Each structure stands twice: as C-alpha cells, then as structure tokens.
Amino acid sequence: MTNLAPIMQGFFTGHLITRRHASPHTVASYRDTLTLLLGYAHQRTGKLPAQLDLGDLDAVLIGAFLTHLETERGNSAATRNARLTAIRALFRYASLRAPEHAALIARVLAIPAKRTDTTIVCFLAQHETDALIATAAAAGTWHGRRDHARLALAAQTGLRASELTGLRIGDIHLDTAPHVYCRGKGRRDRCTPLTPLTVRTLTAWLAERRGQPDDPVFPTRAGKPMSRDAVSRLLAKYADLASASCPSLNNKAISPHTLRHYVDGRVMWPEAASALVAERRVLVPAT
C-alpha cells in the first residue's frame, strides 16, 4: 500500500505552491476540502490521517463523502463540485507517483460533477452604483474615505475582492497614462487604465493614506490588508444605507462580484470607457 501522507504533503508544497504558484485562496480551499475528507475517512476507517493509505480513499468512500457534504453538512451542489475539483487535483497528482493505484485513481477521477442551476447574474444600474459610492463618501470618516476610494476603483476596473485587498501603493500609477497593476486570477498580470474621476479619488485618498510602496492601498486602522470578509460586510452595510435613497437596491443581492458585472456592462463613465476601448488600452475583466 502507498502511504497517503507524503503524497498529500508533496501535493501542497511541491505541486500547488512551488510548481503551480497557486493563490493563497486556492491553497486554502483545497486544504479545507482535504481536511474535511480526512476527518470523514477517520470516522469511516478509524485510522488517523498519518495512518491512511491511498487505497483507503477509494471511489466508494469519496462518493459517500460527497453525499455527506450535501445531506449532513447542507452544502449546495456547487460547493460539492468545488470539493470534488480539489479531490480530483490530488488524485491526478497521485497518478504520477503511485501508478500501482492506477485503477483506483481512475475510478475516483471518473466521479461526475453534479449539474447545477444557472442563476441570473445580478448587476447594478448607474444610479445604484452612484448611490453606493456616494454613501461611503458621505460618511465623512477615515474609513468612509477609504471605502469611497475602494468602491470607486472596484466599479471602474472590475477588480476582484482578493485583488483589491492585495493591492499595494506601488501598484497604483497616477501620473502619465494612469493605471492600476495587479496579478489576477490564474496568475495573469492585469494593467487597467484609470478614468480621470477615479484618478482624482485615488489621489485624494493616497495623499491622506500615505505609506510606502509595499503598503496596502486599503488597509485596516492597524495598517494590515483588509480581509475578503470585511470587504463583503462593508459592501452590505453601504448597500443597506444607500437603499434609503435608492430603494431598488433592496431587491438585489449585492456582493463584490456584482460590481464586476457593472463594469462589463459599460454603464459607468461611458465616454471614458469608449475612449479606452478605441485606443485598445482597456482590459475587460473576465466574469
């Protein structure tokens, strides 16, 4: 039998982190999935993770684990499929290191994903986004000015929440050909031009924020990068406050991803967006 522990360690340290340069979010997602799987395998086999062999994680156990996620943990089909993706990645890695388990691995890799319903993507109209951004600006506090700049940048560029929290002062260029640089999903470098309105907003914020090039653009009061959860909570707060002047916000489920669809629709600052497209300088974020 092949011990599971060295395969799993090599998968994370040698494959995901060193070879694939996976993002911290991907590593954390895969880690959580395999932690749940190891816990379930312990309940089924009585073996501690260090005692498990690759053969213990056969297609029957994996299938039962996926069913457990849905029926006992209340996970959706989409979450179940995401967990299966992580398990498949581990077994594809194991297939090159434990060929004696080729048949077992093939059966695990053959477990199908579940079909999921396609949901209608929520998007914001211009007046709704303007109300959201104005609410943050009206706070009149350090946090409000930070969030005003962050929401304005997100609405114009379509940066993901993880990209916004990972931005450093040195990634913002406000002189000639103003733009923001970031390394996005899939380790792709993105360089997105900024409109004059966004430039003015960021100039005012960075003059107040100060800091060094490696410091986060949108920090907490302690100077640390904001968490993804904090970004989501603050967006929900501003949406709730803005709904007083813009009631249509009450009917929409707003998340950081919502602003990306707003950008894709070319609603905000259309004259600036058209100019950037004409110059072939704009990078349209993928949904």
PDB file of C-alpha atoms in Angstrom:
ATOM      1  CA  MET A   1       0.000   0.000   0.000  1.00  0.00           C
ATOM      2  CA  THR A   2       1.054   3.602  -0.584  1.00  0.00           C
ATOM      3  CA  ASN A   3       1.092   5.922   2.402  1.00  0.00           C
ATOM      4  CA  LEU A   4      -1.105   8.972   1.824  1.00  0.00           C
ATOM      5  CA  ALA A   5       0.827  11.479   3.965  1.00  0.00           C
ATOM      6  CA  PRO A   6       3.886  12.045   1.697  1.00  0.00           C
ATOM      7  CA  ILE A   7       1.673  12.287  -1.387  1.00  0.00           C
ATOM      8  CA  MET A   8      -0.526  14.904   0.239  1.00  0.00           C
ATOM      9  CA  GLN A   9       2.468  16.900   1.520  1.00  0.00           C
ATOM     10  CA  GLY A  10       4.091  16.840  -1.920  1.00  0.00           C
ATOM     11  CA  PHE A  11       0.786  17.916  -3.470  1.00  0.00           C
ATOM     12  CA  PHE A  12       0.665  21.081  -1.375  1.00  0.00           C
ATOM     13  CA  THR A  13       4.313  22.072  -1.051  1.00  0.00           C
ATOM     14  CA  GLY A  14       5.831  20.779  -4.272  1.00  0.00           C
ATOM     15  CA  HIS A  15       2.867  20.985  -6.648  1.00  0.00           C
ATOM     16  CA  LEU A  16       0.372  23.662  -5.625  1.00  0.00           C
ATOM     17  CA  ILE A  17       2.735  26.182  -4.027  1.00  0.00           C
ATOM     18  CA  THR A  18       6.107  25.665  -5.743  1.00  0.00           C
ATOM     19  CA  ARG A  19       5.200  24.415  -9.210  1.00  0.00           C
ATOM     20  CA  ARG A  20       1.778  25.900  -9.899  1.00  0.00           C
ATOM     21  CA  HIS A  21       2.194  29.011  -7.730  1.00  0.00           C
ATOM     22  CA  ALA A  22      -1.432  28.636  -6.683  1.00  0.00           C
ATOM     23  CA  SER A  23      -3.020  31.601  -4.963  1.00  0.00           C
ATOM     24  CA  PRO A  24      -3.458  31.548  -1.175  1.00  0.00           C
ATOM     25  CA  HIS A  25      -7.219  31.351  -1.759  1.00  0.00           C
ATOM     26  CA  THR A  26      -6.846  28.185  -3.871  1.00  0.00           C
ATOM     27  CA  VAL A  27      -4.453  26.595  -1.385  1.00  0.00           C
ATOM     28  CA  ALA A  28      -6.832  27.370   1.493  1.00  0.00           C
ATOM     29  CA  SER A  29      -9.820  25.967  -0.424  1.00  0.00           C
ATOM     30  CA  TYR A  30      -8.008  22.718  -1.249  1.00  0.00           C
ATOM     31  CA  ARG A  31      -6.704  22.453   2.317  1.00  0.00           C
ATOM     32  CA  ASP A  32     -10.206  22.817   3.759  1.00  0.00           C
ATOM     33  CA  THR A  33     -11.574  20.190   1.377  1.00  0.00           C
ATOM     34  CA  LEU A  34      -8.909  17.629   2.242  1.00  0.00           C
ATOM     35  CA  THR A  35      -9.227  18.383   5.959  1.00  0.00           C
ATOM     36  CA  LEU A  36     -12.917  17.503   5.729  1.00  0.00           C
ATOM     37  CA  LEU A  37     -12.107  14.391   3.716  1.00  0.00           C
ATOM     38  CA  LEU A  38      -9.509  13.184   6.210  1.00  0.00           C
ATOM     39  CA  GLY A  39     -11.931  13.718   9.068  1.00  0.00           C
ATOM     40  CA  TYR A  40     -14.615  11.747   7.248  1.00  0.00           C
ATOM     41  CA  ALA A  41     -12.143   8.953   6.402  1.00  0.00           C
ATOM     42  CA  HIS A  42     -11.160   8.767  10.078  1.00  0.00           C
ATOM     43  CA  GLN A  43     -14.800   8.275  11.047  1.00  0.00           C
ATOM     44  CA  ARG A  44     -15.263   5.548   8.417  1.00  0.00           C
ATOM     45  CA  THR A  45     -11.970   3.652   8.865  1.00  0.00           C
ATOM     46  CA  GLY A  46     -10.883   4.528  12.391  1.00  0.00           C
ATOM     47  CA  LYS A  47      -7.452   5.490  11.052  1.00  0.00           C
ATOM     48  CA  LEU A  48      -5.679   8.745  11.840  1.00  0.00           C
ATOM     49  CA  PRO A  49      -4.572  10.798   8.786  1.00  0.00           C
ATOM     50  CA  ALA A  50      -0.925   9.681   9.190  1.00  0.00           C
ATOM     51  CA  GLN A  51      -2.078   6.040   9.057  1.00  0.00           C
ATOM     52  CA  LEU A  52      -4.193   6.299   5.930  1.00  0.00           C
ATOM     53  CA  ASP A  53      -3.114   4.719   2.675  1.00  0.00           C
ATOM     54  CA  LEU A  54      -4.110   5.961  -0.744  1.00  0.00           C
ATOM     55  CA  GLY A  55      -6.124   2.768  -1.153  1.00  0.00           C
ATOM     56  CA  ASP A  56      -8.341   3.800   1.773  1.00  0.00           C
ATOM     57  CA  LEU A  57      -9.682   6.706  -0.282  1.00  0.00           C
ATOM     58  CA  ASP A  58     -11.432   4.703  -2.963  1.00  0.00           C
ATOM     59  CA  ALA A  59     -14.323   5.830  -5.158  1.00  0.00           C
ATOM     60  CA  VAL A  60     -16.891   4.393  -2.733  1.00  0.00           C
ATOM     61  CA  LEU A  61     -15.554   6.435   0.194  1.00  0.00           C
ATOM     62  CA  ILE A  62     -15.186   9.580  -1.931  1.00  0.00           C
ATOM     63  CA  GLY A  63     -18.743   9.205  -3.221  1.00  0.00           C
ATOM     64  CA  ALA A  64     -20.062   8.740   0.314  1.00  0.00           C
ATOM     65  CA  PHE A  65     -18.101  11.815   1.417  1.00  0.00           C
ATOM     66  CA  LEU A  66     -19.673  13.943  -1.322  1.00  0.00           C
ATOM     67  CA  THR A  67     -23.124  12.724  -0.317  1.00  0.00           C
ATOM     68  CA  HIS A  68     -22.266  13.530   3.319  1.00  0.00           C
ATOM     69  CA  LEU A  69     -21.427  17.106   2.325  1.00  0.00           C
ATOM     70  CA  GLU A  70     -24.857  17.626   0.795  1.00  0.00           C
ATOM     71  CA  THR A  71     -27.092  15.685   3.161  1.00  0.00           C
ATOM     72  CA  GLU A  72     -25.432  16.270   6.523  1.00  0.00           C
ATOM     73  CA  ARG A  73     -23.436  19.464   6.105  1.00  0.00           C
ATOM     74  CA  GLY A  74     -26.070  21.151   3.923  1.00  0.00           C
ATOM     75  CA  ASN A  75     -23.649  22.061   1.129  1.00  0.00           C
ATOM     76  CA  SER A  76     -25.030  23.078  -2.253  1.00  0.00           C
ATOM     77  CA  ALA A  77     -24.288  21.149  -5.442  1.00  0.00           C
ATOM     78  CA  ALA A  78     -21.873  23.928  -6.450  1.00  0.00           C
ATOM     79  CA  THR A  79     -19.917  23.548  -3.202  1.00  0.00           C
ATOM     80  CA  ARG A  80     -19.946  19.780  -3.608  1.00  0.00           C
ATOM     81  CA  ASN A  81     -18.487  20.192  -7.105  1.00  0.00           C
ATOM     82  CA  ALA A  82     -15.791  22.546  -5.813  1.00  0.00           C
ATOM     83  CA  ARG A  83     -14.782  19.938  -3.208  1.00  0.00           C
ATOM     84  CA  LEU A  84     -14.675  17.295  -5.926  1.00  0.00           C
ATOM     85  CA  THR A  85     -12.376  19.505  -8.005  1.00  0.00           C
ATOM     86  CA  ALA A  86      -9.862  19.630  -5.153  1.00  0.00           C
ATOM     87  CA  ILE A  87     -10.020  15.849  -4.694  1.00  0.00           C
ATOM     88  CA  ARG A  88      -9.508  15.282  -8.411  1.00  0.00           C
ATOM     89  CA  ALA A  89      -6.453  17.550  -8.363  1.00  0.00           C
ATOM     90  CA  LEU A  90      -4.916  15.466  -5.563  1.00  0.00           C
ATOM     91  CA  PHE A  91      -5.606  12.197  -7.385  1.00  0.00           C
ATOM     92  CA  ARG A  92      -4.228  13.483 -10.694  1.00  0.00           C
ATOM     93  CA  TYR A  93      -1.052  14.360  -8.805  1.00  0.00           C
ATOM     94  CA  ALA A  94      -1.033  10.908  -7.169  1.00  0.00           C
ATOM     95  CA  SER A  95      -1.456   9.139 -10.522  1.00  0.00           C
ATOM     96  CA  LEU A  96       2.141  10.015 -11.479  1.00  0.00           C
ATOM     97  CA  ARG A  97       3.555   8.950  -8.122  1.00  0.00           C
ATOM     98  CA  ALA A  98       1.573   5.818  -7.354  1.00  0.00           C
ATOM     99  CA  PRO A  99       0.979   4.053 -10.689  1.00  0.00           C
ATOM    100  CA  GLU A 100       0.171   0.832  -8.830  1.00  0.00           C
ATOM    101  CA  HIS A 101      -3.114   2.518  -7.851  1.00  0.00           C
ATOM    102  CA  ALA A 102      -3.982   3.491 -11.439  1.00  0.00           C
ATOM    103  CA  ALA A 103      -7.331   1.663 -11.431  1.00  0.00           C
ATOM    104  CA  LEU A 104      -8.425   3.143  -8.085  1.00  0.00           C
ATOM    105  CA  ILE A 105      -7.372   6.626  -9.192  1.00  0.00           C
ATOM    106  CA  ALA A 106      -9.206   6.280 -12.499  1.00  0.00           C
ATOM    107  CA  ARG A 107     -12.432   5.383 -10.682  1.00  0.00           C
ATOM    108  CA  VAL A 108     -12.116   8.447  -8.422  1.00  0.00           C
ATOM    109  CA  LEU A 109     -11.403  10.724 -11.382  1.00  0.00           C
ATOM    110  CA  ALA A 110     -14.486   9.318 -13.128  1.00  0.00           C
ATOM    111  CA  ILE A 111     -16.850  10.545 -10.372  1.00  0.00           C
ATOM    112  CA  PRO A 112     -19.066  13.064 -12.192  1.00  0.00           C
ATOM    113  CA  ALA A 113     -19.831  16.588 -11.078  1.00  0.00           C
ATOM    114  CA  LYS A 114     -23.458  17.409 -10.405  1.00  0.00           C
ATOM    115  CA  ARG A 115     -25.380  19.690 -12.689  1.00  0.00           C
ATOM    116  CA  THR A 116     -26.272  22.976 -11.086  1.00  0.00           C
ATOM    117  CA  ASP A 117     -28.896  25.572 -11.888  1.00  0.00           C
ATOM    118  CA  THR A 118     -27.665  28.634 -13.728  1.00  0.00           C
ATOM    119  CA  THR A 119     -28.581  31.715 -11.738  1.00  0.00           C
ATOM    120  CA  ILE A 120     -29.275  35.131 -13.231  1.00  0.00           C
ATOM    121  CA  VAL A 121     -26.328  37.409 -12.563  1.00  0.00           C
ATOM    122  CA  CYS A 122     -27.209  40.480 -10.535  1.00  0.00           C
ATOM    123  CA  PHE A 123     -25.920  43.809 -11.855  1.00  0.00           C
ATOM    124  CA  LEU A 124     -26.222  47.441 -10.849  1.00  0.00           C
ATOM    125  CA  ALA A 125     -27.558  50.371 -12.854  1.00  0.00           C
ATOM    126  CA  GLN A 126     -25.621  53.633 -12.921  1.00  0.00           C
ATOM    127  CA  HIS A 127     -27.770  55.385 -10.322  1.00  0.00           C
ATOM    128  CA  GLU A 128     -27.479  52.373  -7.986  1.00  0.00           C
ATOM    129  CA  THR A 129     -23.693  52.290  -8.163  1.00  0.00           C
ATOM    130  CA  ASP A 130     -23.516  56.069  -7.763  1.00  0.00           C
ATOM    131  CA  ALA A 131     -25.708  55.821  -4.645  1.00  0.00           C
ATOM    132  CA  LEU A 132     -23.485  53.069  -3.222  1.00  0.00           C
ATOM    133  CA  ILE A 133     -20.278  55.051  -3.742  1.00  0.00           C
ATOM    134  CA  ALA A 134     -21.828  58.310  -2.519  1.00  0.00           C
ATOM    135  CA  THR A 135     -22.940  56.646   0.709  1.00  0.00           C
ATOM    136  CA  ALA A 136     -19.351  55.725   1.563  1.00  0.00           C
ATOM    137  CA  ALA A 137     -18.158  59.239   0.674  1.00  0.00           C
ATOM    138  CA  ALA A 138     -20.870  60.810   2.853  1.00  0.00           C
ATOM    139  CA  ALA A 139     -19.608  59.008   5.957  1.00  0.00           C
ATOM    140  CA  GLY A 140     -17.005  61.755   6.436  1.00  0.00           C
ATOM    141  CA  THR A 141     -14.655  59.425   8.313  1.00  0.00           C
ATOM    142  CA  TRP A 142     -11.271  57.861   7.562  1.00  0.00           C
ATOM    143  CA  HIS A 143     -12.982  54.528   6.934  1.00  0.00           C
ATOM    144  CA  GLY A 144     -15.589  56.193   4.723  1.00  0.00           C
ATOM    145  CA  ARG A 145     -12.962  57.889   2.560  1.00  0.00           C
ATOM    146  CA  ARG A 146     -11.062  54.618   2.257  1.00  0.00           C
ATOM    147  CA  ASP A 147     -14.192  52.737   1.234  1.00  0.00           C
ATOM    148  CA  HIS A 148     -15.220  55.500  -1.160  1.00  0.00           C
ATOM    149  CA  ALA A 149     -11.902  55.132  -2.999  1.00  0.00           C
ATOM    150  CA  ARG A 150     -12.128  51.336  -2.901  1.00  0.00           C
ATOM    151  CA  LEU A 151     -15.675  51.190  -4.277  1.00  0.00           C
ATOM    152  CA  ALA A 152     -14.888  53.742  -6.992  1.00  0.00           C
ATOM    153  CA  LEU A 153     -11.858  51.717  -8.072  1.00  0.00           C
ATOM    154  CA  ALA A 154     -13.809  48.436  -7.996  1.00  0.00           C
ATOM    155  CA  ALA A 155     -16.677  49.883 -10.047  1.00  0.00           C
ATOM    156  CA  GLN A 156     -14.369  51.309 -12.720  1.00  0.00           C
ATOM    157  CA  THR A 157     -11.870  48.468 -13.047  1.00  0.00           C
ATOM    158  CA  GLY A 158     -13.777  45.335 -12.043  1.00  0.00           C
ATOM    159  CA  LEU A 159     -11.017  44.132  -9.740  1.00  0.00           C
ATOM    160  CA  ARG A 160     -11.909  41.085  -7.676  1.00  0.00           C
ATOM    161  CA  ALA A 161     -12.156  41.355  -3.891  1.00  0.00           C
ATOM    162  CA  SER A 162      -8.886  39.459  -3.489  1.00  0.00           C
ATOM    163  CA  GLU A 163      -7.197  41.778  -5.988  1.00  0.00           C
ATOM    164  CA  LEU A 164      -8.426  44.861  -4.151  1.00  0.00           C
ATOM    165  CA  THR A 165      -7.251  43.617  -0.769  1.00  0.00           C
ATOM    166  CA  GLY A 166      -3.892  42.639  -2.268  1.00  0.00           C
ATOM    167  CA  LEU A 167      -3.207  45.981  -3.952  1.00  0.00           C
ATOM    168  CA  ARG A 168      -0.078  47.832  -2.846  1.00  0.00           C
ATOM    169  CA  ILE A 169       0.548  51.563  -3.113  1.00  0.00           C
ATOM    170  CA  GLY A 170       3.232  50.863  -5.695  1.00  0.00           C
ATOM    171  CA  ASP A 171       0.598  49.190  -7.926  1.00  0.00           C
ATOM    172  CA  ILE A 172      -1.239  52.499  -8.400  1.00  0.00           C
ATOM    173  CA  HIS A 173       0.216  54.814 -11.075  1.00  0.00           C
ATOM    174  CA  LEU A 174      -1.449  58.227 -11.271  1.00  0.00           C
ATOM    175  CA  ASP A 175       0.963  60.255 -13.430  1.00  0.00           C
ATOM    176  CA  THR A 176       1.233  59.811 -17.202  1.00  0.00           C
ATOM    177  CA  ALA A 177      -1.154  57.142 -18.509  1.00  0.00           C
ATOM    178  CA  PRO A 178      -2.676  56.435 -15.070  1.00  0.00           C
ATOM    179  CA  HIS A 179      -3.362  52.779 -14.434  1.00  0.00           C
ATOM    180  CA  VAL A 180      -3.536  50.087 -11.774  1.00  0.00           C
ATOM    181  CA  TYR A 181      -1.466  46.921 -11.956  1.00  0.00           C
ATOM    182  CA  CYS A 182      -2.281  43.635 -10.293  1.00  0.00           C
ATOM    183  CA  ARG A 183      -1.678  39.923 -10.674  1.00  0.00           C
ATOM    184  CA  GLY A 184      -5.126  38.450 -11.009  1.00  0.00           C
ATOM    185  CA  LYS A 185      -6.784  35.070 -11.192  1.00  0.00           C
ATOM    186  CA  GLY A 186      -4.743  32.434 -12.955  1.00  0.00           C
ATOM    187  CA  ARG A 187      -1.546  34.404 -12.217  1.00  0.00           C
ATOM    188  CA  ARG A 188      -2.332  36.752 -15.111  1.00  0.00           C
ATOM    189  CA  ASP A 189      -0.896  40.248 -14.957  1.00  0.00           C
ATOM    190  CA  ARG A 190      -3.531  42.940 -15.448  1.00  0.00           C
ATOM    191  CA  CYS A 191      -2.858  46.584 -16.187  1.00  0.00           C
ATOM    192  CA  THR A 192      -6.125  48.553 -16.256  1.00  0.00           C
ATOM    193  CA  PRO A 193      -6.315  52.268 -17.255  1.00  0.00           C
ATOM    194  CA  LEU A 194      -7.993  54.672 -14.839  1.00  0.00           C
ATOM    195  CA  THR A 195     -10.537  57.334 -15.699  1.00  0.00           C
ATOM    196  CA  PRO A 196      -9.991  60.950 -14.566  1.00  0.00           C
ATOM    197  CA  LEU A 197     -12.707  60.597 -11.912  1.00  0.00           C
ATOM    198  CA  THR A 198     -11.017  57.547 -10.400  1.00  0.00           C
ATOM    199  CA  VAL A 199      -7.620  59.254 -10.587  1.00  0.00           C
ATOM    200  CA  ARG A 200      -8.928  62.220  -8.583  1.00  0.00           C
ATOM    201  CA  THR A 201     -10.498  59.924  -5.999  1.00  0.00           C
ATOM    202  CA  LEU A 202      -7.351  57.835  -5.561  1.00  0.00           C
ATOM    203  CA  THR A 203      -5.098  60.895  -5.494  1.00  0.00           C
ATOM    204  CA  ALA A 204      -7.071  62.336  -2.578  1.00  0.00           C
ATOM    205  CA  TRP A 205      -7.098  59.006  -0.738  1.00  0.00           C
ATOM    206  CA  LEU A 206      -3.388  58.238  -1.178  1.00  0.00           C
ATOM    207  CA  ALA A 207      -2.475  61.769  -0.041  1.00  0.00           C
ATOM    208  CA  GLU A 208      -4.306  61.024   3.207  1.00  0.00           C
ATOM    209  CA  ARG A 209      -3.272  57.393   3.467  1.00  0.00           C
ATOM    210  CA  ARG A 210       0.458  57.933   2.734  1.00  0.00           C
ATOM    211  CA  GLY A 211       2.686  54.920   3.355  1.00  0.00           C
ATOM    212  CA  GLN A 212       5.391  53.044   1.472  1.00  0.00           C
ATOM    213  CA  PRO A 213       5.105  51.340  -1.978  1.00  0.00           C
ATOM    214  CA  ASP A 214       4.699  47.897  -0.385  1.00  0.00           C
ATOM    215  CA  ASP A 215       1.936  49.009   1.995  1.00  0.00           C
ATOM    216  CA  PRO A 216      -1.697  48.021   1.205  1.00  0.00           C
ATOM    217  CA  VAL A 217      -3.741  50.658  -0.602  1.00  0.00           C
ATOM    218  CA  PHE A 218      -6.824  49.961   1.510  1.00  0.00           C
ATOM    219  CA  PRO A 219      -5.626  48.995   4.998  1.00  0.00           C
ATOM    220  CA  THR A 220      -7.319  48.478   8.301  1.00  0.00           C
ATOM    221  CA  ARG A 221      -6.631  51.006  11.051  1.00  0.00           C
ATOM    222  CA  ALA A 222      -3.787  48.728  12.144  1.00  0.00           C
ATOM    223  CA  GLY A 223      -2.206  49.047   8.699  1.00  0.00           C
ATOM    224  CA  LYS A 224      -2.943  45.456   7.665  1.00  0.00           C
ATOM    225  CA  PRO A 225      -4.670  44.422   4.401  1.00  0.00           C
ATOM    226  CA  MET A 226      -8.445  44.094   4.644  1.00  0.00           C
ATOM    227  CA  SER A 227      -9.894  40.600   4.627  1.00  0.00           C
ATOM    228  CA  ARG A 228     -12.333  39.366   1.986  1.00  0.00           C
ATOM    229  CA  ASP A 229     -14.996  39.016   4.672  1.00  0.00           C
ATOM    230  CA  ALA A 230     -14.510  42.640   5.719  1.00  0.00           C
ATOM    231  CA  VAL A 231     -14.926  43.789   2.109  1.00  0.00           C
ATOM    232  CA  SER A 232     -18.193  41.848   1.811  1.00  0.00           C
ATOM    233  CA  ARG A 233     -19.525  43.108   5.159  1.00  0.00           C
ATOM    234  CA  LEU A 234     -18.783  46.735   4.343  1.00  0.00           C
ATOM    235  CA  LEU A 235     -20.386  46.461   0.904  1.00  0.00           C
ATOM    236  CA  ALA A 236     -23.528  45.035   2.503  1.00  0.00           C
ATOM    237  CA  LYS A 237     -23.523  47.890   5.021  1.00  0.00           C
ATOM    238  CA  TYR A 238     -23.257  50.586   2.352  1.00  0.00           C
ATOM    239  CA  ALA A 239     -25.907  48.883   0.230  1.00  0.00           C
ATOM    240  CA  ASP A 240     -28.278  48.908   3.201  1.00  0.00           C
ATOM    241  CA  LEU A 241     -27.609  52.588   3.887  1.00  0.00           C
ATOM    242  CA  ALA A 242     -27.859  53.548   0.218  1.00  0.00           C
ATOM    243  CA  SER A 243     -31.226  51.812  -0.132  1.00  0.00           C
ATOM    244  CA  ALA A 244     -32.828  54.704   1.753  1.00  0.00           C
ATOM    245  CA  SER A 245     -32.204  56.985  -1.226  1.00  0.00           C
ATOM    246  CA  CYS A 246     -32.159  54.227  -3.855  1.00  0.00           C
ATOM    247  CA  PRO A 247     -34.926  51.700  -2.981  1.00  0.00           C
ATOM    248  CA  SER A 248     -34.141  49.449  -5.949  1.00  0.00           C
ATOM    249  CA  LEU A 249     -31.049  48.235  -4.064  1.00  0.00           C
ATOM    250  CA  ASN A 250     -33.385  46.385  -1.684  1.00  0.00           C
ATOM    251  CA  ASN A 251     -34.270  43.940  -4.454  1.00  0.00           C
ATOM    252  CA  LYS A 252     -30.693  42.972  -5.310  1.00  0.00           C
ATOM    253  CA  ALA A 253     -28.229  40.572  -3.728  1.00  0.00           C
ATOM    254  CA  ILE A 254     -25.081  42.698  -3.833  1.00  0.00           C
ATOM    255  CA  SER A 255     -21.625  41.207  -3.467  1.00  0.00           C
ATOM    256  CA  PRO A 256     -18.129  42.346  -4.516  1.00  0.00           C
ATOM    257  CA  HIS A 257     -18.631  40.303  -7.686  1.00  0.00           C
ATOM    258  CA  THR A 258     -21.712  42.380  -8.569  1.00  0.00           C
ATOM    259  CA  LEU A 259     -19.526  45.391  -9.334  1.00  0.00           C
ATOM    260  CA  ARG A 260     -17.607  43.355 -11.917  1.00  0.00           C
ATOM    261  CA  HIS A 261     -20.762  42.839 -13.970  1.00  0.00           C
ATOM    262  CA  TYR A 262     -21.485  46.524 -13.665  1.00  0.00           C
ATOM    263  CA  VAL A 263     -18.145  47.289 -15.327  1.00  0.00           C
ATOM    264  CA  ASP A 264     -18.672  44.689 -18.043  1.00  0.00           C
ATOM    265  CA  GLY A 265     -21.914  46.427 -18.933  1.00  0.00           C
ATOM    266  CA  ARG A 266     -20.077  49.710 -19.690  1.00  0.00           C
ATOM    267  CA  VAL A 267     -22.576  51.658 -17.612  1.00  0.00           C
ATOM    268  CA  MET A 268     -20.384  53.957 -15.549  1.00  0.00           C
ATOM    269  CA  TRP A 269     -18.410  56.744 -17.220  1.00  0.00           C
ATOM    270  CA  PRO A 270     -19.293  55.522 -20.761  1.00  0.00           C
ATOM    271  CA  GLU A 271     -17.396  58.290 -22.506  1.00  0.00           C
ATOM    272  CA  ALA A 272     -14.169  57.295 -20.756  1.00  0.00           C
ATOM    273  CA  ALA A 273     -14.745  53.600 -21.380  1.00  0.00           C
ATOM    274  CA  SER A 274     -15.397  54.214 -25.085  1.00  0.00           C
ATOM    275  CA  ALA A 275     -12.188  56.180 -25.406  1.00  0.00           C
ATOM    276  CA  LEU A 276     -10.170  53.437 -23.752  1.00  0.00           C
ATOM    277  CA  VAL A 277     -11.699  50.780 -25.983  1.00  0.00           C
ATOM    278  CA  ALA A 278     -10.950  52.871 -29.066  1.00  0.00           C
ATOM    279  CA  GLU A 279      -7.314  53.122 -28.002  1.00  0.00           C
ATOM    280  CA  ARG A 280      -7.250  49.344 -27.346  1.00  0.00           C
ATOM    281  CA  ARG A 281      -5.893  50.030 -23.872  1.00  0.00           C
ATOM    282  CA  VAL A 282      -8.709  48.704 -21.735  1.00  0.00           C
ATOM    283  CA  LEU A 283      -8.650  45.192 -20.314  1.00  0.00           C
ATOM    284  CA  VAL A 284     -12.173  43.910 -19.813  1.00  0.00           C
ATOM    285  CA  PRO A 285     -12.320  41.705 -16.696  1.00  0.00           C
ATOM    286  CA  ALA A 286     -13.474  38.155 -17.272  1.00  0.00           C
ATOM    287  CA  THR A 287     -16.620  37.171 -15.459  1.00  0.00           C
TER     288      THR A 287
END
